[in-house]
mmCIF file with all atom_site columns, C-alpha atoms in Angstrom:
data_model
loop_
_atom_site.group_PDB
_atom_site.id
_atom_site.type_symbol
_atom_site.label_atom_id
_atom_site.label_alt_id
_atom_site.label_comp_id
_atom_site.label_asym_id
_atom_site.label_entity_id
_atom_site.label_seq_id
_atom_site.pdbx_PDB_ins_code
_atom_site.Cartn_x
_atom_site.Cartn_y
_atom_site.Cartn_z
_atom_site.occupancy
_atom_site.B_iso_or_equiv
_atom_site.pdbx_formal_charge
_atom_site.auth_seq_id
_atom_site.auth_comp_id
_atom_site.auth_asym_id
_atom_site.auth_atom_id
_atom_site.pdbx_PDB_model_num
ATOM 1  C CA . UNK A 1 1  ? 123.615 79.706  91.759  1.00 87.00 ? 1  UNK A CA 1
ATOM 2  C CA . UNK A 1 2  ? 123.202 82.936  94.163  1.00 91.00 ? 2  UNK A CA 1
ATOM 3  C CA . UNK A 1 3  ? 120.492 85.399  92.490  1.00 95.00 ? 3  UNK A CA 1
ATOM 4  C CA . UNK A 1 4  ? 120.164 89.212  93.808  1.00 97.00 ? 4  UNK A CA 1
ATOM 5  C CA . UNK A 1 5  ? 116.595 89.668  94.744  1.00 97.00 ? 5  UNK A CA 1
ATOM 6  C CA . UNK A 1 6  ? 114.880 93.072  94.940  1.00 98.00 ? 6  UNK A CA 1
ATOM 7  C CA . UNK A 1 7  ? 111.567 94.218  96.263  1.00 97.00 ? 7  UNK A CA 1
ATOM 8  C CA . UNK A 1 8  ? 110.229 97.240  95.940  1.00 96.00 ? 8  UNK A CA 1
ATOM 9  C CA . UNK A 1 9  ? 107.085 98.097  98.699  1.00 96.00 ? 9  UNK A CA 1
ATOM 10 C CA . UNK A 1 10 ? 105.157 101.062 100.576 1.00 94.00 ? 10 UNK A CA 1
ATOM 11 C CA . UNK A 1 11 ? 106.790 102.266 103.869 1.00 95.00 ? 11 UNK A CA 1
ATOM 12 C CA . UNK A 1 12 ? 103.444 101.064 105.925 1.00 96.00 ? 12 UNK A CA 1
ATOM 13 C CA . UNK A 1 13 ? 105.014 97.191  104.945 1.00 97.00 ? 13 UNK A CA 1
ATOM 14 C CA . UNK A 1 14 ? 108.494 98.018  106.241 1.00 97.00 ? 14 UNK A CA 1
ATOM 15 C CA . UNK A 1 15 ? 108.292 96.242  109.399 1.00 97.00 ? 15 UNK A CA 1
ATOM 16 C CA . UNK A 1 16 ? 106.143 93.270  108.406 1.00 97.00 ? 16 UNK A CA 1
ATOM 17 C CA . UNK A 1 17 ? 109.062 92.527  105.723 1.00 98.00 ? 17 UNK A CA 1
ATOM 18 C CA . UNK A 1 18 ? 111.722 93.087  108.001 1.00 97.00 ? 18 UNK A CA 1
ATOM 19 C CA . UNK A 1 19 ? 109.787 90.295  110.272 1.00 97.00 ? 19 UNK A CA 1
ATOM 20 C CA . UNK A 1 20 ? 109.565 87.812  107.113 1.00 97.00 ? 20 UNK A CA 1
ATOM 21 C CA . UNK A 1 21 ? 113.283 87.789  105.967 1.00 97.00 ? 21 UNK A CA 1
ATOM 22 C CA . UNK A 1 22 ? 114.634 87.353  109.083 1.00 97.00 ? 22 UNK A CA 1
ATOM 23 C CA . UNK A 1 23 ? 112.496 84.244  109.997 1.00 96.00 ? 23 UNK A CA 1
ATOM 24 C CA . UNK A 1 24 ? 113.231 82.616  106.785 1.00 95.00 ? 24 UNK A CA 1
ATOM 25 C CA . UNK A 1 25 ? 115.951 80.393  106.657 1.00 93.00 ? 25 UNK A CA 1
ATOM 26 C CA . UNK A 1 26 ? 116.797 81.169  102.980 1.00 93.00 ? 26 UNK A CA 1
ATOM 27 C CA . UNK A 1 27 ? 118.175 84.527  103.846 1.00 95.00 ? 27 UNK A CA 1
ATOM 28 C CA . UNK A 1 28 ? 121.196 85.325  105.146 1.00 92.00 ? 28 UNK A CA 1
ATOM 29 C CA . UNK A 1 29 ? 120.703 89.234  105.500 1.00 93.00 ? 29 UNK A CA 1
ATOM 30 C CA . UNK A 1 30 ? 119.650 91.917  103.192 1.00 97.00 ? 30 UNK A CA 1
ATOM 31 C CA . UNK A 1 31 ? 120.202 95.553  102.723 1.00 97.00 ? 31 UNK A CA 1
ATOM 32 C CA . UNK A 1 32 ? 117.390 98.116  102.400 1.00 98.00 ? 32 UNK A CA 1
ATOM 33 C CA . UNK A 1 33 ? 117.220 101.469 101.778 1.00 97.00 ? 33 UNK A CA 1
ATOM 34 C CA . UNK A 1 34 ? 114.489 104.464 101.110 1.00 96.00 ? 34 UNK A CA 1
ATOM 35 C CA . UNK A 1 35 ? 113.445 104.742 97.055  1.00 94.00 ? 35 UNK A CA 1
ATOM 36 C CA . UNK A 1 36 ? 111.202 106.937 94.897  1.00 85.00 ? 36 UNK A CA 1
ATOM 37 C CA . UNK A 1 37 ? 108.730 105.059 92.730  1.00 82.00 ? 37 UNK A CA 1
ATOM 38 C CA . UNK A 1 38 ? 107.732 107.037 89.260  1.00 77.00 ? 38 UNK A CA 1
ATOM 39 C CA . UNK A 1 39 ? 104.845 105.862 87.452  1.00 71.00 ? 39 UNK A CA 1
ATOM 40 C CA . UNK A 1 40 ? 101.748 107.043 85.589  1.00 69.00 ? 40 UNK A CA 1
ATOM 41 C CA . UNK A 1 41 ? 99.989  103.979 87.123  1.00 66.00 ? 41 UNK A CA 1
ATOM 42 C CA . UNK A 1 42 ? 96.030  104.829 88.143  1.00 68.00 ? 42 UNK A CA 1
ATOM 43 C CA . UNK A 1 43 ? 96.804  103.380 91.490  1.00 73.00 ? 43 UNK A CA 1
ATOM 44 C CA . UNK A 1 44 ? 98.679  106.552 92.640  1.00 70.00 ? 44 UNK A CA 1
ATOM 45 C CA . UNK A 1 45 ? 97.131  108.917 94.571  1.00 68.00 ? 45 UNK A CA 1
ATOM 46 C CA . UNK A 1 46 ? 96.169  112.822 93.749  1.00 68.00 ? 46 UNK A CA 1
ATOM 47 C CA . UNK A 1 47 ? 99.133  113.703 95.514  1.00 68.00 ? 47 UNK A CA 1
ATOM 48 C CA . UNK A 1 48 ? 101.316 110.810 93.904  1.00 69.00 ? 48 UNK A CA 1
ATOM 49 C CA . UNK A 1 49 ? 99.736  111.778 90.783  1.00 68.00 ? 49 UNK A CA 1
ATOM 50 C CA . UNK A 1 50 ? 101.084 115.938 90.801  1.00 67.00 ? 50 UNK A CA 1
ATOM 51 C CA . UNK A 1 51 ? 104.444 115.288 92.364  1.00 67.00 ? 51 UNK A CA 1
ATOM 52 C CA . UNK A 1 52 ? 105.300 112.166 90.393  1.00 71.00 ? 52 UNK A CA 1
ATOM 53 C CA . UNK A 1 53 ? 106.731 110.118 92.560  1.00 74.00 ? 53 UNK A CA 1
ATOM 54 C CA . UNK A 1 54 ? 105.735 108.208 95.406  1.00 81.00 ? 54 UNK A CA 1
ATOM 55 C CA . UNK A 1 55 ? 108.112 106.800 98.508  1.00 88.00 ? 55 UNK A CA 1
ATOM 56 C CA . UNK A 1 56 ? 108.900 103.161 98.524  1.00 93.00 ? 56 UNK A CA 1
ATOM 57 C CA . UNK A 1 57 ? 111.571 101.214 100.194 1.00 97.00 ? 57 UNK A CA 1
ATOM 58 C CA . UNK A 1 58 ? 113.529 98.680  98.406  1.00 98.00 ? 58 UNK A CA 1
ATOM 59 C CA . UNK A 1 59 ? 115.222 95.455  100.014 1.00 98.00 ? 59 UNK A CA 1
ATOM 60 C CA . UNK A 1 60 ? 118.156 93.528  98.345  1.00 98.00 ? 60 UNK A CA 1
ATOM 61 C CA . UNK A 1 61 ? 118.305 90.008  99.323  1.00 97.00 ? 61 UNK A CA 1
ATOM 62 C CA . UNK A 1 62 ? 121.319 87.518  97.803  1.00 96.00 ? 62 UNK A CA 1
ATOM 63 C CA . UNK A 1 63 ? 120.040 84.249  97.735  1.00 95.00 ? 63 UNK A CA 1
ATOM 64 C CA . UNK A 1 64 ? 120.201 80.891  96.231  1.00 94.00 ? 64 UNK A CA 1
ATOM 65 C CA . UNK A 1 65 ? 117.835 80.831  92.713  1.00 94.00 ? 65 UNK A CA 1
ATOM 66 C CA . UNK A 1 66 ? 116.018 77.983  93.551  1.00 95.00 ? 66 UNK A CA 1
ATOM 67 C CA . UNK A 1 67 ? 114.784 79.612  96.993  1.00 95.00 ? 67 UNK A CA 1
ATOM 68 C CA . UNK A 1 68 ? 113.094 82.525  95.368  1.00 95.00 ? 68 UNK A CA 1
ATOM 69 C CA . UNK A 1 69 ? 109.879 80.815  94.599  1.00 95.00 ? 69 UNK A CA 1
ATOM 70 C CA . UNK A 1 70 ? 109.501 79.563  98.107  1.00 93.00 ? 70 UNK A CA 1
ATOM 71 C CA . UNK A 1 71 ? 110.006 83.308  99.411  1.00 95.00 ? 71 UNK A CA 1
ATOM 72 C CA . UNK A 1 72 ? 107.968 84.984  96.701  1.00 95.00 ? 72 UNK A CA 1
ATOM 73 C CA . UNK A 1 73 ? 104.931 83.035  96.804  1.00 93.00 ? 73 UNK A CA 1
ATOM 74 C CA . UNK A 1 74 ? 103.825 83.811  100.594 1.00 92.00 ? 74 UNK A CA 1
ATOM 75 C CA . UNK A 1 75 ? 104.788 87.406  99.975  1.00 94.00 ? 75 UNK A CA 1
ATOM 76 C CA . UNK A 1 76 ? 100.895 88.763  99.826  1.00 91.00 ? 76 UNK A CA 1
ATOM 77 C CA . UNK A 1 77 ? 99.439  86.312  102.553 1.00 94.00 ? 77 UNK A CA 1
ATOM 78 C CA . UNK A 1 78 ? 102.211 87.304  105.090 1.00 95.00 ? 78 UNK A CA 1
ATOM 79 C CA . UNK A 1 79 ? 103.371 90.875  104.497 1.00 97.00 ? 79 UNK A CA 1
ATOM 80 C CA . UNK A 1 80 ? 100.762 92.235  102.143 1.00 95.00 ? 80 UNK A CA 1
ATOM 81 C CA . UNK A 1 81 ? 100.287 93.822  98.237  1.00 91.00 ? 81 UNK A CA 1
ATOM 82 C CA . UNK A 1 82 ? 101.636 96.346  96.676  1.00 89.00 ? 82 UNK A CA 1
ATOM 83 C CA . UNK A 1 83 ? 105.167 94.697  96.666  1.00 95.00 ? 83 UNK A CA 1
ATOM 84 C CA . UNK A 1 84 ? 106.825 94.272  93.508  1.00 94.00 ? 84 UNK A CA 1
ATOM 85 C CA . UNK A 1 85 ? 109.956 92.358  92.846  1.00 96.00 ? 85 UNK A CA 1
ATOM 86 C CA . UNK A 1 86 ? 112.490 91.139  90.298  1.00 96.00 ? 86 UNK A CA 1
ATOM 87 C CA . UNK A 1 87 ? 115.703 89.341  90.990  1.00 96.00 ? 87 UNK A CA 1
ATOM 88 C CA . UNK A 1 88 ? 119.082 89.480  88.647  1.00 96.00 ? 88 UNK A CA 1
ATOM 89 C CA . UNK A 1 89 ? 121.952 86.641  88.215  1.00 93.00 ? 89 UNK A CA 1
ATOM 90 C CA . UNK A 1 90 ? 124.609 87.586  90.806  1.00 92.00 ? 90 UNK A CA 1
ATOM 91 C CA . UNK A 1 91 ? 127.878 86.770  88.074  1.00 89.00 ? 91 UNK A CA 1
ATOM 92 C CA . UNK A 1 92 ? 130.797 87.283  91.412  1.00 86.00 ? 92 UNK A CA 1
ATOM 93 C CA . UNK A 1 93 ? 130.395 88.022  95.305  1.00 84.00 ? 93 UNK A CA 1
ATOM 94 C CA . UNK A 1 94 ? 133.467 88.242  97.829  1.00 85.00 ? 94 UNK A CA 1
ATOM 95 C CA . UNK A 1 95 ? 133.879 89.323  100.952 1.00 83.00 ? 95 UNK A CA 1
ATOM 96 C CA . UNK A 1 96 ? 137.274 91.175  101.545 1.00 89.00 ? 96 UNK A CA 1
#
């Protein structure tokens, strides 16, 4: 069963991710794209804090559920914190 993965991370990680999908073997491709997080989490800055937002980038990998764990769990070691991610049940994919 194919699973849509998303993560969510600070621009400063963008190329250290990149690096890490495309060596694992698990991932086909992904998309990625520029994102505003909005929080009223402590760990924003004063700036963060007064404009309410902060810039993230967000990654979309399809993948096969039981490969998520393996990804996931060497996240922090090789690209770093801050990342946050949650994955959703892919019901149909085609190519046309």
């Amino acid at each position: 069963m194919q699973t849509l993965l998303i993560l969510n991370i600070p621009p400063a990680l963008e190329e250290d991710l990149i690096d890490y999908l495309l060596s694992r073997d698990s991932v086909g491709g992904f998309t990625s794209y520029k994102a505003m997080g909005h929080s009223t989490g402590k760990d924003l800055t004063i700036a963060e804090q007064v404009s309410g937002r902060r810039q993230r980038l967000q990654f979309e990998v399809i993948m096969d559920v039981d490969q998520i764990e393996s990804l996931t769990s060497a996240l922090a070691a090789e690209v770093g914190k801050d990342i946050t991610y949650w994955q959703q049940p892919i019901s149909n994919l085609g190519r046309t």
